[in-house]
Short mmCIF file of C-alpha atoms and ligand atoms in Angstrom, two decimals:
data_model
loop_
_atom_site.label_atom_id
_atom_site.label_comp_id
_atom_site.label_asym_id
_atom_site.label_seq_id
_atom_site.Cartn_x
_atom_site.Cartn_y
_atom_site.Cartn_z
CA MET A 1 80.93 108.79 120.90
CA ILE A 2 82.88 111.81 119.83
CA TYR A 3 81.40 113.85 117.00
CA LEU A 4 83.67 116.10 115.22
CA LYS A 5 82.67 119.49 113.52
CA ASN A 6 83.63 121.62 110.65
CA TYR A 7 85.36 124.82 111.30
CA ILE A 8 83.57 127.47 109.24
CA GLY A 9 83.44 131.26 109.77
CA GLY A 10 85.26 130.88 113.00
CA GLU A 11 82.45 128.49 114.48
CA LEU A 12 82.50 124.71 115.15
CA VAL A 13 79.41 123.58 113.35
CA GLY A 14 77.78 120.28 112.37
CA PRO A 15 77.31 119.42 108.47
CA VAL A 16 74.28 121.08 106.56
CA ASN A 17 72.84 117.42 106.24
CA ASN A 18 73.55 116.39 109.62
CA GLU A 19 75.02 113.17 108.07
CA HIS A 20 78.21 111.73 109.53
CA ILE A 21 80.85 109.08 108.78
CA ASP A 22 82.35 106.49 111.02
CA ASN A 23 86.13 107.11 112.02
CA TYR A 24 88.12 104.00 113.09
CA ASP A 25 90.89 103.45 115.56
CA PRO A 26 93.02 101.23 113.24
CA SER A 27 94.80 99.84 116.36
CA ARG A 28 91.69 98.05 117.58
CA GLY A 29 89.48 98.08 114.34
CA GLN A 30 86.93 100.12 115.87
CA VAL A 31 84.77 102.89 115.35
CA TYR A 32 85.50 105.58 117.94
CA SER A 33 84.28 109.07 116.52
CA GLN A 34 82.03 110.50 113.88
CA ILE A 35 82.96 112.87 111.40
CA PRO A 36 80.70 115.26 109.42
CA ASP A 37 79.81 113.79 105.89
CA SER A 38 79.90 117.23 104.43
CA THR A 39 78.71 118.16 101.11
CA LYS A 40 79.15 121.06 98.47
CA GLU A 41 76.77 123.16 100.60
CA ASP A 42 79.45 123.16 103.46
CA VAL A 43 82.18 123.78 101.32
CA ASP A 44 80.17 126.89 99.87
CA LYS A 45 79.60 128.19 103.15
CA ALA A 46 83.39 127.93 103.89
CA VAL A 47 84.24 129.63 100.65
CA GLU A 48 81.81 132.38 101.45
CA ALA A 49 83.38 132.93 105.01
CA ALA A 50 86.90 132.88 103.58
CA GLU A 51 86.08 135.37 100.85
CA LYS A 52 84.55 137.66 103.60
CA ALA A 53 87.65 137.41 105.67
CA PHE A 54 90.15 138.01 103.09
CA PRO A 55 90.32 141.83 102.89
CA LEU A 56 90.92 141.71 106.68
CA TRP A 57 93.54 139.01 106.70
CA SER A 58 95.37 140.20 103.45
CA GLY A 59 95.33 143.59 104.98
CA LEU A 60 97.17 142.89 108.01
CA SER A 61 100.79 143.39 108.18
CA LYS A 62 103.03 140.33 107.63
CA SER A 63 104.18 140.57 111.36
CA GLU A 64 100.41 140.48 112.47
CA ARG A 65 99.66 137.38 110.47
CA SER A 66 102.92 135.79 111.71
CA ASP A 67 101.85 136.65 115.35
CA TYR A 68 98.81 134.67 114.95
CA MET A 69 100.55 131.86 113.47
CA ILE A 70 103.21 131.63 116.28
CA LYS A 71 100.25 131.89 118.75
CA ILE A 72 98.65 128.70 117.06
CA ALA A 73 102.00 126.83 116.91
CA ASN A 74 102.68 127.61 120.63
CA ILE A 75 99.42 126.07 121.83
CA ILE A 76 99.89 122.91 119.77
CA GLU A 77 103.31 122.61 121.28
CA SER A 78 101.99 123.25 124.71
CA ARG A 79 99.52 120.28 124.15
CA LEU A 80 101.99 118.16 122.39
CA ASP A 81 101.13 114.80 124.26
CA GLU A 82 97.72 115.34 123.79
CA PHE A 83 97.99 115.93 119.94
CA ALA A 84 100.62 112.96 119.66
CA ALA A 85 98.15 110.64 121.50
CA ALA A 86 95.21 111.72 119.10
CA GLU A 87 97.30 111.30 116.08
CA SER A 88 98.49 107.86 117.03
CA LEU A 89 94.92 106.72 117.64
CA ASP A 90 93.45 108.06 114.54
CA ASN A 91 96.30 106.58 112.39
CA GLY A 92 97.83 103.66 114.12
CA LYS A 93 101.46 104.80 114.19
CA PRO A 94 103.32 104.32 117.45
CA VAL A 95 102.74 107.31 119.88
CA SER A 96 106.56 107.62 120.08
CA LEU A 97 106.71 108.66 116.34
CA ALA A 98 103.72 111.10 116.64
CA SER A 99 105.38 112.77 119.57
CA HIS A 100 108.98 112.95 117.96
CA VAL A 101 107.98 113.55 114.29
CA ASP A 102 104.31 114.34 113.39
CA ILE A 103 103.40 116.94 115.98
CA PRO A 104 106.78 118.63 116.44
CA ARG A 105 106.91 119.10 112.55
CA GLY A 106 103.31 120.41 112.49
CA VAL A 107 104.48 122.99 115.07
CA SER A 108 107.65 123.68 113.00
CA ASN A 109 105.74 124.08 109.80
CA LEU A 110 103.63 126.88 111.39
CA LYS A 111 106.72 128.63 113.04
CA PHE A 112 108.84 128.23 109.78
CA PHE A 113 106.19 129.71 107.49
CA ALA A 114 105.27 132.54 110.05
CA THR A 115 108.83 133.74 110.02
CA ALA A 116 109.74 132.86 106.44
CA ILE A 117 107.14 135.34 105.40
CA LEU A 118 108.95 138.24 107.10
CA HIS A 119 112.20 137.49 105.27
CA TYR A 120 110.29 136.90 101.70
CA ALA A 121 111.22 139.81 99.50
CA SER A 122 109.98 140.25 95.81
CA GLU A 123 112.37 141.02 92.72
CA SER A 124 113.42 144.31 91.12
CA HIS A 125 114.76 144.44 87.62
CA TYR A 126 116.52 147.72 86.80
CA MET A 127 116.81 148.62 83.03
CA GLU A 128 119.82 151.23 82.63
CA GLY A 129 118.47 154.51 81.28
CA VAL A 130 115.02 153.16 80.74
CA GLY A 131 113.36 152.50 84.12
CA VAL A 132 112.87 149.96 86.83
CA ASN A 133 110.69 146.92 87.14
CA TYR A 134 109.51 145.75 90.60
CA THR A 135 107.37 142.76 91.15
CA LEU A 136 104.67 142.59 93.78
CA ARG A 137 103.68 139.29 95.27
CA LYS A 138 99.88 139.57 96.03
CA PRO A 139 98.15 136.76 97.98
CA ILE A 140 95.77 134.88 95.67
CA GLY A 141 92.59 135.18 97.63
CA VAL A 142 90.67 131.82 98.64
CA VAL A 143 92.68 128.79 98.28
CA GLY A 144 92.01 125.16 98.83
CA CYS A 145 94.35 122.61 100.63
CA ILE A 146 93.70 118.98 100.63
CA SER A 147 95.73 116.33 102.37
CA PRO A 148 96.22 112.57 102.99
CA TRP A 149 96.26 110.35 105.84
CA ASN A 150 99.69 109.16 106.33
CA LEU A 151 101.03 112.28 108.16
CA PRO A 152 97.86 114.10 109.14
CA LEU A 153 98.72 117.19 111.11
CA TYR A 154 102.19 117.22 109.63
CA LEU A 155 101.10 117.62 105.95
CA PHE A 156 98.04 119.71 106.63
CA THR A 157 99.91 122.41 108.24
CA TRP A 158 102.51 122.02 105.53
CA LYS A 159 99.96 123.57 103.08
CA ILE A 160 98.05 125.77 105.40
CA ALA A 161 100.97 127.57 106.92
CA PRO A 162 102.33 129.18 103.76
CA ALA A 163 99.07 129.86 102.31
CA LEU A 164 98.01 131.83 105.54
CA ALA A 165 101.37 133.40 105.90
CA ALA A 166 101.17 134.79 102.31
CA GLY A 167 97.85 136.41 103.22
CA ASN A 168 95.25 134.00 101.62
CA CYS A 169 92.18 132.59 103.27
CA VAL A 170 91.93 128.84 103.38
CA VAL A 171 89.26 126.17 102.78
CA ALA A 172 91.08 122.92 103.83
CA LYS A 173 89.96 119.29 103.85
CA PRO A 174 91.95 116.63 105.81
CA SER A 175 91.64 112.90 105.07
CA GLU A 176 88.43 111.50 106.20
CA ILE A 177 90.55 108.71 107.49
CA THR A 178 92.57 110.81 109.89
CA PRO A 179 90.48 114.09 110.77
CA MET A 180 91.02 114.22 114.48
CA THR A 181 94.13 116.48 114.84
CA ALA A 182 92.65 118.82 112.05
CA PHE A 183 89.58 119.22 114.33
CA MET A 184 91.93 119.84 117.17
CA LEU A 185 93.75 122.40 115.18
CA SER A 186 90.30 124.23 114.61
CA GLU A 187 89.93 124.26 118.46
CA VAL A 188 93.20 125.94 118.65
CA CYS A 189 92.77 128.53 116.01
CA LYS A 190 89.42 129.51 118.09
CA GLU A 191 91.62 129.67 121.10
CA ALA A 192 94.35 131.76 119.51
CA GLY A 193 91.55 134.31 118.33
CA LEU A 194 92.34 133.74 114.75
CA PRO A 195 89.87 136.06 112.96
CA GLU A 196 86.69 134.18 111.74
CA GLY A 197 86.83 132.75 108.16
CA VAL A 198 90.64 132.99 107.72
CA LEU A 199 90.98 129.17 107.97
CA ASN A 200 87.79 126.95 107.45
CA ILE A 201 88.15 123.20 107.76
CA VAL A 202 85.60 120.99 106.10
CA HIS A 203 85.50 117.30 107.04
CA GLY A 204 84.19 114.52 104.56
CA LEU A 205 84.84 112.41 101.66
CA GLY A 206 86.98 112.99 98.93
CA HIS A 207 84.49 112.72 96.08
CA LYS A 208 82.36 115.11 98.01
CA VAL A 209 84.33 117.80 99.76
CA GLY A 210 87.45 117.36 97.87
CA ASP A 211 85.37 117.54 94.64
CA ALA A 212 83.55 120.62 95.58
CA ILE A 213 86.62 122.34 96.66
CA THR A 214 88.33 121.46 93.34
CA ARG A 215 85.15 122.64 91.43
CA ASN A 216 84.33 125.73 93.24
CA PRO A 217 85.30 128.78 90.81
CA ARG A 218 85.92 131.12 93.68
CA ILE A 219 88.84 128.91 95.00
CA LYS A 220 91.91 130.17 92.90
CA ALA A 221 94.46 127.59 93.82
CA ILE A 222 94.63 124.07 94.97
CA SER A 223 97.37 122.51 96.95
CA PHE A 224 96.91 118.69 96.97
CA THR A 225 98.78 115.95 98.47
CA GLY A 226 97.76 112.15 97.78
CA GLY A 227 97.58 109.54 95.35
CA THR A 228 98.53 110.11 91.69
CA THR A 229 95.00 108.89 90.40
CA THR A 230 93.22 111.57 92.52
CA GLY A 231 95.78 114.12 91.37
CA GLU A 232 94.94 113.32 87.78
CA THR A 233 91.17 113.80 88.62
CA ILE A 234 91.83 117.06 90.61
CA ALA A 235 94.02 118.23 87.59
CA GLY A 236 91.43 117.27 85.12
CA ILE A 237 88.76 119.58 86.77
CA ALA A 238 90.88 122.43 87.90
CA ALA A 239 93.15 122.92 84.90
CA PRO A 240 90.44 124.19 82.56
CA MET A 241 89.51 126.55 84.99
CA PHE A 242 93.03 127.92 85.07
CA LYS A 243 93.52 127.19 88.72
CA LYS A 244 97.03 127.24 90.05
CA LEU A 245 97.89 123.80 90.95
CA SER A 246 100.50 122.17 93.33
CA LEU A 247 100.37 118.48 93.25
CA GLU A 248 102.18 116.03 95.55
CA LEU A 249 101.73 112.51 94.52
CA GLY A 250 102.71 109.01 94.92
CA GLY A 251 106.25 107.46 94.89
CA LYS A 252 108.20 104.11 94.29
CA ASN A 253 111.38 105.24 95.70
CA PRO A 254 114.71 103.53 94.86
CA ASN A 255 117.28 103.11 97.58
CA ILE A 256 120.66 102.35 95.90
CA ILE A 257 123.47 100.74 98.00
CA PHE A 258 126.92 100.70 96.71
CA ALA A 259 129.53 98.06 98.15
CA ASP A 260 131.84 101.05 99.34
CA CYS A 261 128.90 102.21 101.70
CA ASP A 262 129.50 102.69 105.33
CA PHE A 263 127.60 99.45 106.02
CA ASP A 264 126.22 99.94 109.51
CA LYS A 265 124.84 103.40 108.66
CA ALA A 266 123.35 102.14 105.47
CA LEU A 267 121.66 99.22 107.37
CA SER A 268 120.01 101.22 110.18
CA THR A 269 118.98 103.98 108.04
CA THR A 270 117.46 101.37 105.48
CA MET A 271 115.30 99.76 108.33
CA ARG A 272 113.85 103.25 108.62
CA SER A 273 113.53 104.12 105.23
CA SER A 274 111.60 100.95 104.69
CA PHE A 275 109.38 100.72 107.54
CA ALA A 276 109.13 104.02 109.37
CA ASN A 277 105.35 104.88 109.92
CA GLN A 278 104.68 101.33 108.61
CA GLY A 279 106.06 102.11 105.20
CA GLN A 280 103.47 104.78 104.71
CA ILE A 281 105.64 107.78 103.85
CA CYS A 282 105.71 108.86 100.33
CA LEU A 283 109.44 109.08 100.75
CA CYS A 284 110.00 105.57 101.94
CA GLY A 285 112.47 103.55 99.74
CA SER A 286 110.75 100.56 98.66
CA ARG A 287 112.86 99.23 96.03
CA ILE A 288 116.21 98.48 97.49
CA PHE A 289 119.18 97.85 95.03
CA ILE A 290 122.31 96.40 96.50
CA GLU A 291 125.68 96.05 94.69
CA ARG A 292 126.53 92.47 94.22
CA PRO A 293 129.72 92.08 96.36
CA ILE A 294 127.79 93.00 99.50
CA TYR A 295 124.21 91.62 98.50
CA GLU A 296 124.25 88.54 100.59
CA LYS A 297 125.90 90.30 103.67
CA PHE A 298 123.44 93.12 103.49
CA LYS A 299 120.46 90.75 102.88
CA GLU A 300 121.34 88.59 105.84
CA ALA A 301 121.64 91.47 108.24
CA PHE A 302 118.64 93.25 106.72
CA VAL A 303 116.51 90.36 107.12
CA ALA A 304 117.59 89.45 110.60
CA LYS A 305 117.09 93.01 111.81
CA THR A 306 113.74 93.26 110.23
CA ALA A 307 112.55 89.94 111.64
CA ARG A 308 113.32 91.50 115.14
CA ALA A 309 111.32 94.83 114.53
CA LYS A 310 108.49 94.66 116.94
CA VAL A 311 105.01 95.08 115.51
CA SER A 312 102.78 96.43 118.33
CA TYR A 313 100.02 98.51 119.66
CA PRO A 314 100.79 102.07 119.12
CA SER A 315 101.11 103.01 122.84
CA ASP A 316 103.77 100.03 123.40
CA PRO A 317 107.25 102.07 123.88
CA GLU A 318 108.99 99.13 122.25
CA ALA A 319 106.84 99.27 119.09
CA LYS A 320 108.77 99.79 115.87
CA LEU A 321 105.75 99.40 113.79
CA GLY A 322 102.15 100.16 114.81
CA ALA A 323 98.92 99.30 112.89
CA VAL A 324 98.30 100.39 109.09
CA VAL A 325 95.81 102.99 108.64
CA SER A 326 92.62 101.07 107.73
CA LYS A 327 91.23 97.59 106.80
CA PRO A 328 90.92 98.27 103.18
CA HIS A 329 94.49 99.64 103.15
CA MET A 330 95.76 96.44 104.99
CA GLU A 331 93.95 94.08 102.44
CA LYS A 332 95.63 96.13 99.63
CA VAL A 333 99.04 95.89 101.11
CA LEU A 334 98.53 92.00 101.76
CA SER A 335 97.24 91.65 98.15
CA TYR A 336 100.45 92.96 96.80
CA ILE A 337 102.31 90.42 98.79
CA GLU A 338 100.48 87.72 97.03
CA LEU A 339 100.96 89.43 93.72
CA ALA A 340 104.81 89.32 94.58
CA LYS A 341 104.51 85.83 95.07
CA GLU A 342 102.62 85.18 91.79
CA GLU A 343 105.25 87.38 90.09
CA GLY A 344 108.19 84.75 91.34
CA GLY A 345 109.23 86.63 94.39
CA THR A 346 110.47 85.02 97.48
CA VAL A 347 109.38 86.34 100.96
CA LEU A 348 112.34 86.41 103.01
CA THR A 349 110.81 87.67 106.14
CA GLY A 350 107.33 88.95 107.11
CA GLY A 351 104.58 88.43 104.36
CA GLU A 352 101.47 88.23 106.78
CA GLN A 353 99.04 90.06 108.95
CA VAL A 354 99.90 90.12 112.67
CA VAL A 355 96.97 89.40 114.98
CA LEU A 356 97.58 90.99 118.57
CA GLU A 357 96.10 89.91 121.75
CA GLY A 358 93.25 91.21 123.71
CA GLU A 359 91.70 94.57 122.90
CA TYR A 360 94.00 94.78 119.74
CA ALA A 361 93.00 91.71 118.19
CA SER A 362 90.95 93.12 115.46
CA GLY A 363 93.67 95.97 114.69
CA TYR A 364 95.30 96.18 111.29
CA TYR A 365 98.83 95.09 111.84
CA ILE A 366 101.39 93.74 109.15
CA ARG A 367 104.72 92.14 109.66
CA PRO A 368 107.60 93.98 107.92
CA THR A 369 108.29 92.33 104.77
CA ILE A 370 111.23 91.88 102.56
CA ILE A 371 111.06 90.04 99.08
CA GLU A 372 113.73 89.12 96.52
CA GLY A 373 113.79 87.54 93.11
CA LEU A 374 111.72 89.89 91.30
CA ASP A 375 112.28 91.47 87.95
CA TYR A 376 112.42 95.11 88.21
CA GLN A 377 109.72 95.73 85.65
CA CYS A 378 107.16 93.51 87.29
CA ARG A 379 104.12 95.18 88.77
CA THR A 380 105.33 94.70 92.42
CA ASN A 381 108.46 96.77 91.59
CA GLN A 382 106.47 99.48 89.48
CA GLU A 383 103.22 100.27 91.60
CA GLU A 384 103.18 102.00 94.78
CA ILE A 385 102.26 99.61 97.62
CA PHE A 386 102.52 102.26 100.53
CA GLY A 387 103.17 99.77 103.34
CA PRO A 388 105.88 97.73 105.21
CA VAL A 389 106.90 95.91 102.14
CA VAL A 390 110.22 96.25 100.30
CA THR A 391 111.97 94.29 97.33
CA ILE A 392 115.74 93.59 97.43
CA THR A 393 117.61 93.30 93.97
CA PRO A 394 121.18 92.90 93.35
CA PHE A 395 123.11 95.02 90.50
CA ASP A 396 126.47 94.89 88.97
CA THR A 397 126.93 98.26 87.37
CA GLU A 398 126.13 101.94 87.88
CA GLU A 399 124.29 102.14 84.59
CA GLU A 400 122.28 98.98 85.20
CA VAL A 401 120.95 100.34 88.58
CA LEU A 402 120.19 103.77 87.08
CA THR A 403 117.94 102.14 84.29
CA MET A 404 116.32 99.94 87.10
CA ALA A 405 115.86 103.01 89.49
CA ASN A 406 114.51 105.39 86.74
CA SER A 407 112.07 102.62 85.32
CA THR A 408 108.87 103.49 87.25
CA GLN A 409 106.43 106.29 86.31
CA TYR A 410 107.32 107.87 89.51
CA GLY A 411 109.94 110.19 90.52
CA LEU A 412 109.87 111.70 93.90
CA ALA A 413 112.83 110.74 96.12
CA ALA A 414 115.85 108.50 95.88
CA THR A 415 118.59 107.46 98.41
CA VAL A 416 122.16 106.68 97.44
CA TRP A 417 124.74 105.07 99.75
CA THR A 418 128.42 105.38 98.70
CA GLU A 419 131.60 106.76 100.39
CA ASN A 420 132.71 107.81 96.74
CA LEU A 421 132.06 111.56 96.53
CA THR A 422 132.28 111.60 92.66
CA ARG A 423 129.99 108.85 92.15
CA ALA A 424 127.48 110.32 94.70
CA HIS A 425 127.54 113.65 92.49
CA ARG A 426 127.20 111.77 89.14
CA VAL A 427 124.43 109.28 90.53
CA ALA A 428 122.28 111.92 91.96
CA ASP A 429 122.62 113.91 88.83
CA GLU A 430 121.29 110.96 86.87
CA LEU A 431 118.42 109.90 88.89
CA HIS A 432 114.81 111.07 87.74
CA SER A 433 113.58 112.40 91.11
CA GLY A 434 112.90 115.57 92.78
CA ILE A 435 114.99 114.65 95.92
CA VAL A 436 118.20 112.72 96.48
CA TRP A 437 119.43 111.79 99.91
CA VAL A 438 123.17 110.65 99.92
CA ASN A 439 123.99 108.62 102.93
CA SER A 440 120.93 109.73 104.69
CA TRP A 441 117.24 109.68 104.40
CA LEU A 442 114.33 112.01 105.34
CA VAL A 443 116.82 114.88 106.35
CA ARG A 444 114.62 117.92 105.91
CA ASP A 445 115.46 121.49 105.70
CA LEU A 446 112.10 123.21 105.37
CA ARG A 447 113.81 125.89 102.96
CA THR A 448 114.48 123.36 100.27
CA PRO A 449 112.29 122.47 97.22
CA PHE A 450 110.20 119.71 98.06
CA GLY A 451 108.29 117.50 95.28
CA GLY A 452 108.55 115.03 92.54
CA VAL A 453 108.92 114.53 88.68
CA LYS A 454 106.96 112.53 86.43
CA SER A 455 103.72 111.10 87.99
CA SER A 456 104.99 112.17 91.38
CA GLY A 457 103.60 115.58 91.00
CA VAL A 458 103.71 119.10 89.62
CA GLY A 459 105.27 122.05 91.40
CA ARG A 460 107.40 122.34 94.64
CA GLU A 461 106.48 122.91 98.15
CA GLY A 462 108.87 124.14 100.85
CA GLY A 463 110.72 127.53 101.59
CA PHE A 464 110.19 130.51 99.35
CA GLU A 465 108.81 127.94 96.64
CA ALA A 466 105.47 127.55 98.74
CA LEU A 467 105.36 131.32 99.21
CA ARG A 468 105.73 131.86 95.41
CA PHE A 469 102.97 129.26 94.74
CA PHE A 470 100.66 131.00 97.21
CA THR A 471 101.24 134.58 95.77
CA GLU A 472 100.45 136.09 92.33
CA PRO A 473 103.35 138.06 90.85
CA LYS A 474 102.45 141.35 89.41
CA ASN A 475 105.30 143.40 87.65
CA VAL A 476 105.13 147.07 87.70
CA PHE A 477 107.35 149.30 85.43
CA ILE A 478 108.30 152.97 86.33
CA LYS A 479 109.96 154.92 83.37
CA SER A 480 113.07 156.87 84.47
P1 NAD B 501 94.17 110.07 98.20
O1 NAD B 501 94.45 110.62 97.02
O2 NAD B 501 93.15 108.80 98.30
O3 NAD B 501 93.47 111.22 99.31
C1 NAD B 501 94.26 112.31 99.53
C2 NAD B 501 93.16 113.30 99.86
O4 NAD B 501 92.39 113.65 98.51
C3 NAD B 501 92.05 113.00 100.86
O5 NAD B 501 91.87 114.10 101.67
C4 NAD B 501 90.87 112.53 99.95
O6 NAD B 501 89.75 112.74 100.77
C5 NAD B 501 90.96 113.58 98.91
N1 NAD B 501 90.34 113.09 97.78
C6 NAD B 501 90.03 111.87 97.24
N2 NAD B 501 89.32 111.87 96.24
C7 NAD B 501 89.10 113.17 95.89
C8 NAD B 501 88.51 113.84 94.63
N3 NAD B 501 88.13 113.08 93.55
N4 NAD B 501 88.80 115.04 94.62
C9 NAD B 501 89.46 115.91 95.62
N5 NAD B 501 89.84 115.34 96.61
C10 NAD B 501 89.78 113.99 96.71
O7 NAD B 501 95.62 109.84 99.10
P2 NAD B 501 95.78 108.98 100.50
O8 NAD B 501 95.31 107.36 100.17
O9 NAD B 501 94.94 109.75 101.47
O10 NAD B 501 97.30 109.13 100.64
C11 NAD B 501 98.16 108.27 100.04
C12 NAD B 501 98.89 108.89 98.90
O11 NAD B 501 99.30 110.10 99.23
C13 NAD B 501 100.00 107.96 98.42
O12 NAD B 501 99.93 107.76 97.05
C14 NAD B 501 101.30 108.86 98.84
O13 NAD B 501 102.26 108.55 98.04
C15 NAD B 501 100.59 110.10 98.66
N6 NAD B 501 101.47 111.02 99.40
C16 NAD B 501 102.38 111.88 98.75
C17 NAD B 501 103.19 112.85 99.49
C18 NAD B 501 104.16 113.61 98.78
O14 NAD B 501 104.46 114.76 99.21
N7 NAD B 501 104.28 113.52 97.42
C19 NAD B 501 103.03 112.91 100.73
C20 NAD B 501 102.25 112.04 101.43
C21 NAD B 501 101.46 111.17 100.76
#
């Protein structure tokens, strides 16, 4: 049995209470490691270590901080296969996805912010005949980063990297469901010689460790990615303490396919935007609206392709979908398929658990599922399912599809397929979401603002937006 440790003050340490939680391999449905069941006491120690490290870390030059981060990125890159295998084992995703997307992106996040900080300039406002204002961008101090299980290292580093680059010290909590690559990151930080206390990683449950981070008055900012309900809880606790908050929350993203689209491209990308990572990406398009003239043709091709998509154990090179992350999550997704049927939906393909053979027989696999015949306002079309389940709905006019697309409480991302440039601009402008992809999906430029509107979140990550979040502006006026 592998025992993971917290990373506090530069050391790998067990939790103060010496209690642990089971960590599952979702592909086999078996416990394969134990993680610290940390409490407030561990978080307090981490905060103390981070506070102690802050003068040194924030006092380094940007390029010195950048060098540490590049060193960490390079070590992860040199161990890419090992990290990808660990991510896949912990999360259930195909190894090919972890090695092509998750881990390279974790490396890119570190390199991107290690270099972005070198180009980050603050503003100056000249007042003719009066004087000049210049704005200093100071690190905040100790900040908290809390991340989910769907893209473990990818989203963990997406927060930690800008926080560190800006000169903050960090107390971070990965999801208790996928803690392994965060633990490996702590080993890498030790190897890279990151000064002690600069980054602290505390493992454990949300209502214990996450809650202690949120409540700690010495943590001045919280960057959180996860579910909308959790975001609400965190905001309720942190807002009265006037902490800075960045909340990246749930989604129920529309995918709008007009009849004049490039059919083949729309079809193959819709396969990915529906089922990549078993549909467990906050940016997946789960409500697919298809213009009536191509509805039947698209439906037929999409259903046929989906029925052929191989659901298999993560190391199978032919696996298009691996396991979903946990048993409770599998049960939740399956319960939504039942709900869809109760609401009058027809399952066109999928709709059931897949039981593999041999050692994977107890794993958590779901066949990719397409449902039609549902009203756009029903629960299946309004609530986040976060699994390999999509609905398809025909539409006749732009106005109608925008009403349906904008009808949920969420507003994270949307996808539009059309060869009509004017319509692309018009529809992109009308969609209530933080991100719109036209004739593409999940093309990411790390410089762009990333985040959602409505219940999908508050604030933006990415590029200088993230560096602005992790710094406090101070304006200085000098009279001329
Ligand atoms: P979650 O909200 O259950 O957990 C996220 C993190 O918060 C975990 O580390 C968890 O331990 C912690 N947490 C739980 N309760 C807490 C509490 N009371 N106080 C502080 N921390 C607490 O979410 P999840 O199930 O891990 O992830 C799936 C959700 O994340 C989906 O809703 C998905 O849409 C969302 N997500 C959003 C984005 C985005 O960028 N907007 C990206 C990925 C995932």
